[in-house]
mmCIF file of C-alpha atoms (C1' of nucleotides) in Angstrom:
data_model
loop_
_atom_site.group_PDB
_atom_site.id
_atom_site.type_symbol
_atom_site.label_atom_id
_atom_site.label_comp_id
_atom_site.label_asym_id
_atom_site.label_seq_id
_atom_site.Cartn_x
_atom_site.Cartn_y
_atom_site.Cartn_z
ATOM 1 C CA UNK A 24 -97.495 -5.542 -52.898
ATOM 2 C CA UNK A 25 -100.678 -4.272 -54.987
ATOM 3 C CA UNK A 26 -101.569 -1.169 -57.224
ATOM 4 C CA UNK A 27 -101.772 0.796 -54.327
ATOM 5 C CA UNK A 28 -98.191 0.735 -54.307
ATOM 6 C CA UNK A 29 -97.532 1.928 -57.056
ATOM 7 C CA UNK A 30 -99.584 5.061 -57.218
ATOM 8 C CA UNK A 31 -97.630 5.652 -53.630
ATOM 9 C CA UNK A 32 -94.616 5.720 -55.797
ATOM 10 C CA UNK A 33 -95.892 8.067 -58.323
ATOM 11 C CA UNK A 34 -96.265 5.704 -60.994
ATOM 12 C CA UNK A 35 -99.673 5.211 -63.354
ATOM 13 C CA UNK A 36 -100.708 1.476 -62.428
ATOM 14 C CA UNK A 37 -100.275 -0.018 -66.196
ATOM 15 C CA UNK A 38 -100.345 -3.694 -67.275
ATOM 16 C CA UNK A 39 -97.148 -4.096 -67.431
ATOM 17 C CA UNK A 40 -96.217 -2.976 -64.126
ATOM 18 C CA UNK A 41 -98.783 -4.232 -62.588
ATOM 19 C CA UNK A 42 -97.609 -8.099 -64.319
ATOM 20 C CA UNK A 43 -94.114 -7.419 -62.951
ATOM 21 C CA UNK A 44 -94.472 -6.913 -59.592
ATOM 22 C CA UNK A 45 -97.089 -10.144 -59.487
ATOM 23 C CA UNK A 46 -94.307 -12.083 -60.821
ATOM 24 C CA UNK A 47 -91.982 -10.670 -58.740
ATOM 25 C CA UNK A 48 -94.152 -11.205 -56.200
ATOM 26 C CA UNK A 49 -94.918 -14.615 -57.269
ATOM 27 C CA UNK A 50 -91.241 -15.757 -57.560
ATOM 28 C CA UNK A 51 -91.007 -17.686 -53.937
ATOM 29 C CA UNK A 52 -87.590 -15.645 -52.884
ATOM 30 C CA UNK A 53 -85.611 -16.544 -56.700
ATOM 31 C CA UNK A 54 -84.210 -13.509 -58.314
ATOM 32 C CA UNK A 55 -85.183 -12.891 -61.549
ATOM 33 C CA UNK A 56 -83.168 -11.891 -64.230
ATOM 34 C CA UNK A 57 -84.947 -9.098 -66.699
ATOM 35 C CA UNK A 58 -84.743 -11.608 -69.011
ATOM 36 C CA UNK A 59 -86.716 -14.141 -66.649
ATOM 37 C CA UNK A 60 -89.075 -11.745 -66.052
ATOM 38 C CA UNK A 61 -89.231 -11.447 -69.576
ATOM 39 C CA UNK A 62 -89.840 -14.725 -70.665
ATOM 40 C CA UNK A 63 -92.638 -15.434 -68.114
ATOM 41 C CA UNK A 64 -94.404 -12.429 -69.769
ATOM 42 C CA UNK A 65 -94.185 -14.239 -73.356
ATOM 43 C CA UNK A 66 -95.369 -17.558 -71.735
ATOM 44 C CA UNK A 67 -98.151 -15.372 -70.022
ATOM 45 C CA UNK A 68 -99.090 -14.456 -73.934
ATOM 46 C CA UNK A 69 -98.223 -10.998 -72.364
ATOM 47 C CA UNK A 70 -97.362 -9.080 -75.343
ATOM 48 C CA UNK A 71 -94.937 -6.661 -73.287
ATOM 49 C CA UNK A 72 -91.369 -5.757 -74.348
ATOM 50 C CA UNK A 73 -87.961 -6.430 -73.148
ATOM 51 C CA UNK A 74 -87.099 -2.735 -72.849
ATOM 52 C CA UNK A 75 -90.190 -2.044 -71.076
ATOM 53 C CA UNK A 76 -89.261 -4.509 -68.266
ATOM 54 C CA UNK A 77 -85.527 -2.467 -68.413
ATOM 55 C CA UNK A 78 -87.355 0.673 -67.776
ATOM 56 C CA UNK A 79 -90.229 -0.408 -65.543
ATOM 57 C CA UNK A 80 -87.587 -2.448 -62.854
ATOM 58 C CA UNK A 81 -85.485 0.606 -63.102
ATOM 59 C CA UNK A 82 -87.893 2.514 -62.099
ATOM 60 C CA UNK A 83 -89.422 0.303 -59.588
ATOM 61 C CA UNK A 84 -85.920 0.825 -58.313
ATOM 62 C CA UNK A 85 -85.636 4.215 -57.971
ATOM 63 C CA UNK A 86 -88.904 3.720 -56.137
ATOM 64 C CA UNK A 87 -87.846 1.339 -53.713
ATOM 65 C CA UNK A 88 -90.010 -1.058 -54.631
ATOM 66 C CA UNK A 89 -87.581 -3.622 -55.776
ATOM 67 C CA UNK A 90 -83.689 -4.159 -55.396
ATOM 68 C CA UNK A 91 -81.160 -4.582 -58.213
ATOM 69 C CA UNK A 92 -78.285 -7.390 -57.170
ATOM 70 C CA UNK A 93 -75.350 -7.698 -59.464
ATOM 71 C CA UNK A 94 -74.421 -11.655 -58.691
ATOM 72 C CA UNK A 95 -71.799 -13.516 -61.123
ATOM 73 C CA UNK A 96 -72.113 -13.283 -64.129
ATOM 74 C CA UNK A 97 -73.266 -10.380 -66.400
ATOM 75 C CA UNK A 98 -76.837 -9.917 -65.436
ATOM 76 C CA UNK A 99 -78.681 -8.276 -62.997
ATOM 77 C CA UNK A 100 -81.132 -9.907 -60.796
ATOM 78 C CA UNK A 101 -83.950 -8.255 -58.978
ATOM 79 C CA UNK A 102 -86.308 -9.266 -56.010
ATOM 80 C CA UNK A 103 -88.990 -7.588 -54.521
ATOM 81 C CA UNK A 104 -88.026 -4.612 -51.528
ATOM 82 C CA UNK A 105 -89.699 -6.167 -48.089
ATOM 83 C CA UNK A 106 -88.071 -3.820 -46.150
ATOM 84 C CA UNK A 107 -85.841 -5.362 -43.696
ATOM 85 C CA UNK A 108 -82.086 -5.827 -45.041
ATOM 86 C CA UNK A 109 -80.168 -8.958 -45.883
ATOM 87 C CA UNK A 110 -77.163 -10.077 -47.899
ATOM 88 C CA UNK A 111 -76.781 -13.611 -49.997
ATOM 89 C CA UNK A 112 -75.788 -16.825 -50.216
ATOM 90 C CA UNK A 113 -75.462 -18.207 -53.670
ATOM 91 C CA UNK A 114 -74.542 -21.880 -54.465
ATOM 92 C CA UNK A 115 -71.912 -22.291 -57.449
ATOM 93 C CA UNK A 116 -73.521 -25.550 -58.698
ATOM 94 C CA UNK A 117 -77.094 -25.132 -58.554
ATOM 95 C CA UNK A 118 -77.565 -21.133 -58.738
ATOM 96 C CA UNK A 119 -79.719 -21.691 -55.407
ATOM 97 C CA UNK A 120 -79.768 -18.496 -53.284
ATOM 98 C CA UNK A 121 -80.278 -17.768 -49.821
ATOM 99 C CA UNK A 122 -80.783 -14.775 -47.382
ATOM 100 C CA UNK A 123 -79.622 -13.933 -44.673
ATOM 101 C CA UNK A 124 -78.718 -11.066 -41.425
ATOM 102 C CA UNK A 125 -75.677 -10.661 -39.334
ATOM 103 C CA UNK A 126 -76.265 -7.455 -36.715
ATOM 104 C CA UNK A 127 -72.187 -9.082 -35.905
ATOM 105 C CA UNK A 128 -71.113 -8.344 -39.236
ATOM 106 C CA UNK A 129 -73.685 -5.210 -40.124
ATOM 107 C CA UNK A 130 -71.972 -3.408 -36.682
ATOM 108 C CA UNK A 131 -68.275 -4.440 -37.801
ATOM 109 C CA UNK A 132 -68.768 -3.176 -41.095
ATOM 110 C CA UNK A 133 -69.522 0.306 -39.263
ATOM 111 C CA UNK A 134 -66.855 0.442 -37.225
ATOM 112 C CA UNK A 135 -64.576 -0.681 -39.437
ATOM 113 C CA UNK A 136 -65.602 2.190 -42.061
ATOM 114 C CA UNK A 137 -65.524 4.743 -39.190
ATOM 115 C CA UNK A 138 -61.931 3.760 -38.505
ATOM 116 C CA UNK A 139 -61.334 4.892 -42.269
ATOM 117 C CA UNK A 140 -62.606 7.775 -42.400
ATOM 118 C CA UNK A 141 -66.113 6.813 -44.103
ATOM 119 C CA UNK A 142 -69.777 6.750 -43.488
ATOM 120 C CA UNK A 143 -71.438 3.505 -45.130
ATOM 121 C CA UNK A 144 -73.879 4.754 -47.093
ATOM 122 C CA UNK A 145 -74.500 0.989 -48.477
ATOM 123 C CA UNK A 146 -73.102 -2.255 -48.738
ATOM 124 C CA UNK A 147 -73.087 -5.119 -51.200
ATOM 125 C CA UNK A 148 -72.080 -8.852 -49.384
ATOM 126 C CA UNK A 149 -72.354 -11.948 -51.249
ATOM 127 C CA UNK A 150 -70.630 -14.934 -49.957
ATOM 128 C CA UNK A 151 -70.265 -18.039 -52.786
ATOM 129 C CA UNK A 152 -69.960 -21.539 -51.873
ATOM 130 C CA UNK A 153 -71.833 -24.967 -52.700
ATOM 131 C CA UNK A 154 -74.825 -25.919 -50.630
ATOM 132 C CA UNK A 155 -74.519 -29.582 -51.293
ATOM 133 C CA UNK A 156 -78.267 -30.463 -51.456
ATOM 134 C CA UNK A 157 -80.196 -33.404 -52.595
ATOM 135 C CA UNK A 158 -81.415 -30.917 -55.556
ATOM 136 C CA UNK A 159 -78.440 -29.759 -56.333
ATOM 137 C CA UNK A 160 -77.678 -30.721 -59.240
ATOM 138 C CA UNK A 161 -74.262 -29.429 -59.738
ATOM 139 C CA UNK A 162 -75.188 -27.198 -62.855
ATOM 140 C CA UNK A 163 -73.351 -23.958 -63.263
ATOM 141 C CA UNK A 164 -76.315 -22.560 -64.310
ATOM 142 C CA UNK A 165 -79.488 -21.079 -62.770
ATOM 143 C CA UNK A 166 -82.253 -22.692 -63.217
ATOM 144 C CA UNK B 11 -44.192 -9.314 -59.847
ATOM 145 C CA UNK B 12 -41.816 -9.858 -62.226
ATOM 146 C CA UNK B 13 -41.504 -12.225 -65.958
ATOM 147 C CA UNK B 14 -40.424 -15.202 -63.634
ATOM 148 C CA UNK B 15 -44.151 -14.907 -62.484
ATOM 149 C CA UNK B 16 -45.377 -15.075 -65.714
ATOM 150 C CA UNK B 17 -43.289 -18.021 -66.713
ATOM 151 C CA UNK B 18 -44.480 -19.793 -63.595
ATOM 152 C CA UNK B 19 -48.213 -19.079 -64.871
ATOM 153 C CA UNK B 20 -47.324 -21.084 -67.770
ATOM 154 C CA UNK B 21 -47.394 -17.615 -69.802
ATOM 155 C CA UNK B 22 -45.056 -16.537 -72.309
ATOM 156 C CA UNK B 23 -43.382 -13.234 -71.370
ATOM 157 C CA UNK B 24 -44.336 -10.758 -74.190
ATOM 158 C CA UNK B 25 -44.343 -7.018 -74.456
ATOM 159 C CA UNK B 26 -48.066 -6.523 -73.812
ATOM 160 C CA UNK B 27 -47.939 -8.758 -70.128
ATOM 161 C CA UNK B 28 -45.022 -7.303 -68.753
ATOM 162 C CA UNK B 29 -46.607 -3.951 -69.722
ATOM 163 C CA UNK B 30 -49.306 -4.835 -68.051
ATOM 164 C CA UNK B 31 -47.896 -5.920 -64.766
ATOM 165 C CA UNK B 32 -45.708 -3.254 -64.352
ATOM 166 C CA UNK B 33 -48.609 -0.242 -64.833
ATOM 167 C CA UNK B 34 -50.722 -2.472 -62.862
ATOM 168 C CA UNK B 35 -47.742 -2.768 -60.089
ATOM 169 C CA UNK B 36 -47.057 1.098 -60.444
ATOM 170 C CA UNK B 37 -51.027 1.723 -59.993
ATOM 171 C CA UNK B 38 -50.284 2.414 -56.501
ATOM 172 C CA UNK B 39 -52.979 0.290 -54.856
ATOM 173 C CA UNK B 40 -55.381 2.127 -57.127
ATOM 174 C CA UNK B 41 -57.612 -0.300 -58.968
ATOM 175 C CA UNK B 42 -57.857 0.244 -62.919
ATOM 176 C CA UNK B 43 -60.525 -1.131 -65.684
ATOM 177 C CA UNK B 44 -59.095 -2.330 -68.958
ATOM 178 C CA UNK B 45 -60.139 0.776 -70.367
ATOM 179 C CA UNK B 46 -57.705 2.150 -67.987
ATOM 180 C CA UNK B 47 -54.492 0.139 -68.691
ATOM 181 C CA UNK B 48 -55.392 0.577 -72.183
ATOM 182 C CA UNK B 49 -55.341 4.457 -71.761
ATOM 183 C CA UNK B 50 -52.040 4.500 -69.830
ATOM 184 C CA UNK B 51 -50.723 2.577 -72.417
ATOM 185 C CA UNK B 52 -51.444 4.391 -75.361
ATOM 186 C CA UNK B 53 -49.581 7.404 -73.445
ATOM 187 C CA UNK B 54 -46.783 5.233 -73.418
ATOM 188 C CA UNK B 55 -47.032 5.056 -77.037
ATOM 189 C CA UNK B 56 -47.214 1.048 -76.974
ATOM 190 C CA UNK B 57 -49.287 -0.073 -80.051
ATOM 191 C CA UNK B 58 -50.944 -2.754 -77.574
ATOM 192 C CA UNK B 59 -55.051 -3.381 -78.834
ATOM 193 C CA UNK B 60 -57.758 -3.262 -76.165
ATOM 194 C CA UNK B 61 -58.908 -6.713 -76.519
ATOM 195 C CA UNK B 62 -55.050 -7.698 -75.988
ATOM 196 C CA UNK B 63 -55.558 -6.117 -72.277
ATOM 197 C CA UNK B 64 -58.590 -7.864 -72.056
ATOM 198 C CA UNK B 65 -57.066 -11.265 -72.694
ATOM 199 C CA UNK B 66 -53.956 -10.860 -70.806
ATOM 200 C CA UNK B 67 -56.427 -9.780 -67.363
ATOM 201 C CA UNK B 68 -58.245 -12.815 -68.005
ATOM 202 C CA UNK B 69 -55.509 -15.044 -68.470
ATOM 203 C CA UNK B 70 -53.825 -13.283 -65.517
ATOM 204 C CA UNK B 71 -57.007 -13.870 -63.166
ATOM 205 C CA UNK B 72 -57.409 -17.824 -64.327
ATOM 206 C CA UNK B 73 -53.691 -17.734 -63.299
ATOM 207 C CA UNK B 74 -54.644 -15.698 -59.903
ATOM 208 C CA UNK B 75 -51.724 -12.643 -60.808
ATOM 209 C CA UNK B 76 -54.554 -10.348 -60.353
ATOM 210 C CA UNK B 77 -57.953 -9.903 -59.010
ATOM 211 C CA UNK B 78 -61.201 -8.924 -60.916
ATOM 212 C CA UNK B 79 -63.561 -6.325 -58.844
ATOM 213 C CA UNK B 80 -67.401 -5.235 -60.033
ATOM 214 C CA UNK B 81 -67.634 -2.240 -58.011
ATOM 215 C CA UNK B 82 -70.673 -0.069 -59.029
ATOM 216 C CA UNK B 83 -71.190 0.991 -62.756
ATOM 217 C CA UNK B 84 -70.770 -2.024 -65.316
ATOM 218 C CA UNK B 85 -67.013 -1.602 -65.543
ATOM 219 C CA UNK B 86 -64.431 -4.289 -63.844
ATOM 220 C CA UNK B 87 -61.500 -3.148 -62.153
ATOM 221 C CA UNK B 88 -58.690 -5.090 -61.293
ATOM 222 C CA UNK B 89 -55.327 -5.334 -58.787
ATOM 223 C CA UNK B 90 -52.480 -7.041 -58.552
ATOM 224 C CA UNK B 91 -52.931 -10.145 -55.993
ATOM 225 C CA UNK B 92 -50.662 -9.455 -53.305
ATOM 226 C CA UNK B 93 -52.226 -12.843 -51.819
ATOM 227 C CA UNK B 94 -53.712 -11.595 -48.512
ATOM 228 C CA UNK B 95 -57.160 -11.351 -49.031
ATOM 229 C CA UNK B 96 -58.935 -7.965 -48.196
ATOM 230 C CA UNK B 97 -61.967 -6.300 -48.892
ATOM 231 C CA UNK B 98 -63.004 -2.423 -49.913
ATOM 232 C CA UNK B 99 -64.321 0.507 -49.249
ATOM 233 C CA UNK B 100 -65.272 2.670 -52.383
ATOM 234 C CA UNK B 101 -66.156 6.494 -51.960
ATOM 235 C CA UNK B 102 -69.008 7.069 -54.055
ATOM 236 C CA UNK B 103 -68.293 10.456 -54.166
ATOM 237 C CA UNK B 104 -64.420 10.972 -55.247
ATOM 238 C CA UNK B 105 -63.919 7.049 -56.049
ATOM 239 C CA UNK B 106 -61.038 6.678 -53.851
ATOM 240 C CA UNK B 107 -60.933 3.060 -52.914
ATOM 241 C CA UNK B 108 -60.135 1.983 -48.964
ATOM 242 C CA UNK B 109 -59.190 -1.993 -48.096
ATOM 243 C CA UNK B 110 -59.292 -3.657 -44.901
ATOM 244 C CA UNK B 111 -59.556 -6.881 -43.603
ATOM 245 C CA UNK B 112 -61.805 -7.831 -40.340
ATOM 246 C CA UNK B 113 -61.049 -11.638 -38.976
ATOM 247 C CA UNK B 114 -64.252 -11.009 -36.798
ATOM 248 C CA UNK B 115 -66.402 -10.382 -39.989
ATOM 249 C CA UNK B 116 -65.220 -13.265 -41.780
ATOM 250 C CA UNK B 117 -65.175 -15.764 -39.162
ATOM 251 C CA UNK B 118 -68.944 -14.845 -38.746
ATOM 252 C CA UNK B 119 -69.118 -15.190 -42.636
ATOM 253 C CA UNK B 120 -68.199 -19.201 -42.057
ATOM 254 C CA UNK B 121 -70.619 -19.560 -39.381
ATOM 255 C CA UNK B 122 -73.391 -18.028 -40.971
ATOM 256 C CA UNK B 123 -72.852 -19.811 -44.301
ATOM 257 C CA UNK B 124 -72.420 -23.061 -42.163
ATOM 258 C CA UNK B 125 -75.710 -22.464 -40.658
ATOM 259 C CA UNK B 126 -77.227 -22.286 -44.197
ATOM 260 C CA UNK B 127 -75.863 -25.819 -45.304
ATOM 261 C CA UNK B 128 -73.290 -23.950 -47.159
ATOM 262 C CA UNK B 129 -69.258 -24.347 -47.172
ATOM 263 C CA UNK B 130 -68.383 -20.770 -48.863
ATOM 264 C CA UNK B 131 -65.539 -20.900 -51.632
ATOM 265 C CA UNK B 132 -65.075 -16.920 -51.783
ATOM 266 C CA UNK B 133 -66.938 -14.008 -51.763
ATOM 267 C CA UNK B 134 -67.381 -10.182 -52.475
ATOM 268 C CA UNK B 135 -68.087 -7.077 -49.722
ATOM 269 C CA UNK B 136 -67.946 -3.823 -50.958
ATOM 270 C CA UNK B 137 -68.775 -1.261 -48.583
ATOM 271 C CA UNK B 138 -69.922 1.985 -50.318
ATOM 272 C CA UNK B 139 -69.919 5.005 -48.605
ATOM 273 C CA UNK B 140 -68.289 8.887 -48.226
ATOM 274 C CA UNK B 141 -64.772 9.456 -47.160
ATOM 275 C CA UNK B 142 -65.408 13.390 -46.347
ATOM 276 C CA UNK B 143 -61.561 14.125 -46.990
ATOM 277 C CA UNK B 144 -60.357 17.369 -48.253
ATOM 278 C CA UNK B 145 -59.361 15.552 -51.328
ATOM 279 C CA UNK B 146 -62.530 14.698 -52.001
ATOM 280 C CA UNK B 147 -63.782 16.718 -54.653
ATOM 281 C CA UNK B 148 -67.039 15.317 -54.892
ATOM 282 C CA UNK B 149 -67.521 14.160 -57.848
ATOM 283 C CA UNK B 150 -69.219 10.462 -58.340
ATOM 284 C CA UNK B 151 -66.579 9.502 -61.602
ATOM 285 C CA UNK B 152 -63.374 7.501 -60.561
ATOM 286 C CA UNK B 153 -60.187 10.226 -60.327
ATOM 287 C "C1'" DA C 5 -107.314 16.125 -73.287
ATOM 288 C "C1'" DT C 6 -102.896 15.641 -71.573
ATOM 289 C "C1'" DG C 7 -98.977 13.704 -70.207
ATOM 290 C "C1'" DC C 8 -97.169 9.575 -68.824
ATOM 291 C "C1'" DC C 9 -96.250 4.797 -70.860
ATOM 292 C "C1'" DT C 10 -95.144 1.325 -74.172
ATOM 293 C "C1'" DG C 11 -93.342 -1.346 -78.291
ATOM 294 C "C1'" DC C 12 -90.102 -1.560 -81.594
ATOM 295 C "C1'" DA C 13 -85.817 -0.904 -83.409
ATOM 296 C "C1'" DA C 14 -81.565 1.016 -83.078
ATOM 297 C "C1'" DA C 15 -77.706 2.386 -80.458
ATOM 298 C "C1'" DG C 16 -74.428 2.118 -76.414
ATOM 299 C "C1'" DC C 17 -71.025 0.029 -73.568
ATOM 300 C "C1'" DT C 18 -68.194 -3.417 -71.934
ATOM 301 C "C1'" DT C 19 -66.214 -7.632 -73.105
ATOM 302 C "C1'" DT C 20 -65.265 -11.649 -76.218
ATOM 303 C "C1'" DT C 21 -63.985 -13.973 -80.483
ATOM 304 C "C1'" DG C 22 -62.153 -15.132 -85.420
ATOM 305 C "C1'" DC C 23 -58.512 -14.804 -88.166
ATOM 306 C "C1'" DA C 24 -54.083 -13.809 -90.298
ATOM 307 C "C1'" DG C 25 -49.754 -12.382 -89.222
ATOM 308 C "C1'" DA C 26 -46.020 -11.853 -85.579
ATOM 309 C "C1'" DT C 27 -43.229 -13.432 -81.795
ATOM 310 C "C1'" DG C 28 -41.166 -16.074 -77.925
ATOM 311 C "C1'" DC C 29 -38.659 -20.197 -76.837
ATOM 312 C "C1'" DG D 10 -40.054 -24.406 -86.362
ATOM 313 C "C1'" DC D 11 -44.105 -24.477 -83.898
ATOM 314 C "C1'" DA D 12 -47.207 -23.179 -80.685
ATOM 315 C "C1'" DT D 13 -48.558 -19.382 -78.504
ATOM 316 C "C1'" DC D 14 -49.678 -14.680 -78.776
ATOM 317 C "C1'" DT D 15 -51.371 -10.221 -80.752
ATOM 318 C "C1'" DG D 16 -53.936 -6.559 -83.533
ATOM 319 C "C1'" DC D 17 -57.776 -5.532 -85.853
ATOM 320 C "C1'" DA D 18 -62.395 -5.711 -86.723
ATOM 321 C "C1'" DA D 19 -66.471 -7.747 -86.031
ATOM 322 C "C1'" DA D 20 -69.707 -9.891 -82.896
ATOM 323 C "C1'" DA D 21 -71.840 -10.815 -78.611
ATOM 324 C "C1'" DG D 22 -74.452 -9.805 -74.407
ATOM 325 C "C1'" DC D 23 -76.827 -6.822 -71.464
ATOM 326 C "C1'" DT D 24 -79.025 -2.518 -71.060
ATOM 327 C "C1'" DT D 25 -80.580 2.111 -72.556
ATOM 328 C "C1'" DT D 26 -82.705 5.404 -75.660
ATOM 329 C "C1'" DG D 27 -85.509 7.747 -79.635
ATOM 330 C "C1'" DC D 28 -89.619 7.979 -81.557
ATOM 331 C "C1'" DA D 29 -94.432 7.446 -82.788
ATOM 332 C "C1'" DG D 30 -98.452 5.815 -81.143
ATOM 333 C "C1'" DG D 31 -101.429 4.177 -76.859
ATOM 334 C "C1'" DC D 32 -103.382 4.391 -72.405
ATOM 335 C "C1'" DA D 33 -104.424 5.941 -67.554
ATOM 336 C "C1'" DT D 34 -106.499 9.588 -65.159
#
DNA sequence: ATGCCTGCAAAGCTTTTGCAGATGC
DNA sequence: GCATCTGCAAAAGCTTTGCAGGCAT
C-alpha cells in the first residue's frame, strides 16, 4: 500500500494521504476511528486537520482503498481494503476485533436473498460477544 | 402490545408511549426512525416533542418492547419486538425492507465465533441488495 | 500555471440532556 | 402527594462543507 496507489486511484499523492494510509497501514488489523487517526497525526507533530482526515478516508473510500465499518457506537471505523472479504467479531469488554470468512454463511446469504426476490449487492455481519482473554480487561471501551 | 406491557416494563402509561406503540404496531412491519414517529404524529395533531420519541424508544429498547436497527445512512430505525429474532434485507433502491431467519446461518455464526475464543451475545446482518419489483420505483430514499 | 488539496471555522444532522411544569398512580 | 414524565431549547457528538490560501504536477 504505497503512493503508487494512490495515483492508480486518481488522487495527487499529498502528505496527508500519504500519513493516513501508513497509519492505516501501520495499525496491526485495529480499526481506527477518524478520530484515532487523528490523534496519531497530532502525536506525529503532523499539523493535519480533522476534516481533512473526513475527506481524505472518504475518498480513499470511494476509491476502494479502505473500508468504512459502522460498529456500536456512533463512530465509524476504517481499515485498510486487502481485497479478500470478511465480516467481524467484536468483544463487548475489551473492544478487541477479529476477522473472519464463512463460504457456509456467504452462499446462504445468497440463496436466501434469491428466495426474496433480491440480488445482494452487499452485506454488513457483525457478530458481538466477549472473547474472555487474559487481556481483556473488561472495559467497555476501545482501547 | 398493549399498556399492560408498558406497566410490566416498569413504565408509566402516558399519552406519548401508547402513541408510540400503537403507530409503531400499525407500521405494518415497516421500520420507522424517530423522525418518523415524530412526523406521523404531528399528523395526528398530538403536541408530543421529538426528544419525547427519542426517550420513550430508548426506554422502550432498555426494556426490549422494540428493537433499534442502523441500516445505511446515520438514521436508526426501529420495530416492535415480536421476540423471534430475524434478520433483513434492505433494497437500496426503493428501501423496502425484507426479514428472514436462516438456522443454518446462525448455527455457523456459533461455531465460527467459538472457533475465535468468542461466546457471541447478539449480533447485526443486514443484507443490502435490489428487490427488482414493479413497485420499486428506484429511488435510493426510504418510501 | 492550473487545478486539485488543505486548514480552519462554521454548519448540518441525529440524538441527548437540563430544567420547569405537568401528569399518572 | 410524589415520583415519574414531558416539552422546549440548548448542547453534544460525529461528520460535512465553504472559503481562501497552498501544493503537486
Amino acid at each position: 500500500m504505497e503512493s503508487s496507489d494512490l495515483r492508480k486511484a486518481g488522487l495527487k499523492v499529498t502528505l496527508p494521504r500519504v500519513k493516513i494510509l501508513e497509519i492505516l497501514a501501520g495499525s496491526h488489523g485495529r480499526h481506527l476511528s477518524a478520530e484515532d487517526i487523528y490523534r496519531v497525526l497530532r502525536d506525529q507533530s503532523e499539523d493535519i486537520g480533522l476534516a481533512t482526515v473526513y475527506r481524505v478516508l472518504t475518498q480513499f473510500e470511494a476509491a476502494a482503498l479502505v473500508k468504512r465499518h459502522h460498529f456500536e457506537g456512533g463512530t465509524a471505523v476504517f481499515e485498510l481494503n486487502e481485497g479478500e472479504h470478511h465480516d467481524h467479531i467484536v468483544c463487548l469488554d475489551c473492544g478487541h476485533v477479529e476477522e473472519f470468512m464463512d463460504s457456509g454463511i456467504e452462499q446462504r446469504q445468497t440463496s436466501v436473498a434469491r428466495r426474496s426476490g433480491f440480488e445482494i449487492e452487499e452485506h454488513s455481519l457483525i457478530l458481538y460477544g466477549r472473547c474472555r482473554r487474559e487481556h481483556c480487561p473488561h472495559r467497555p471501551k476501545r482501547g
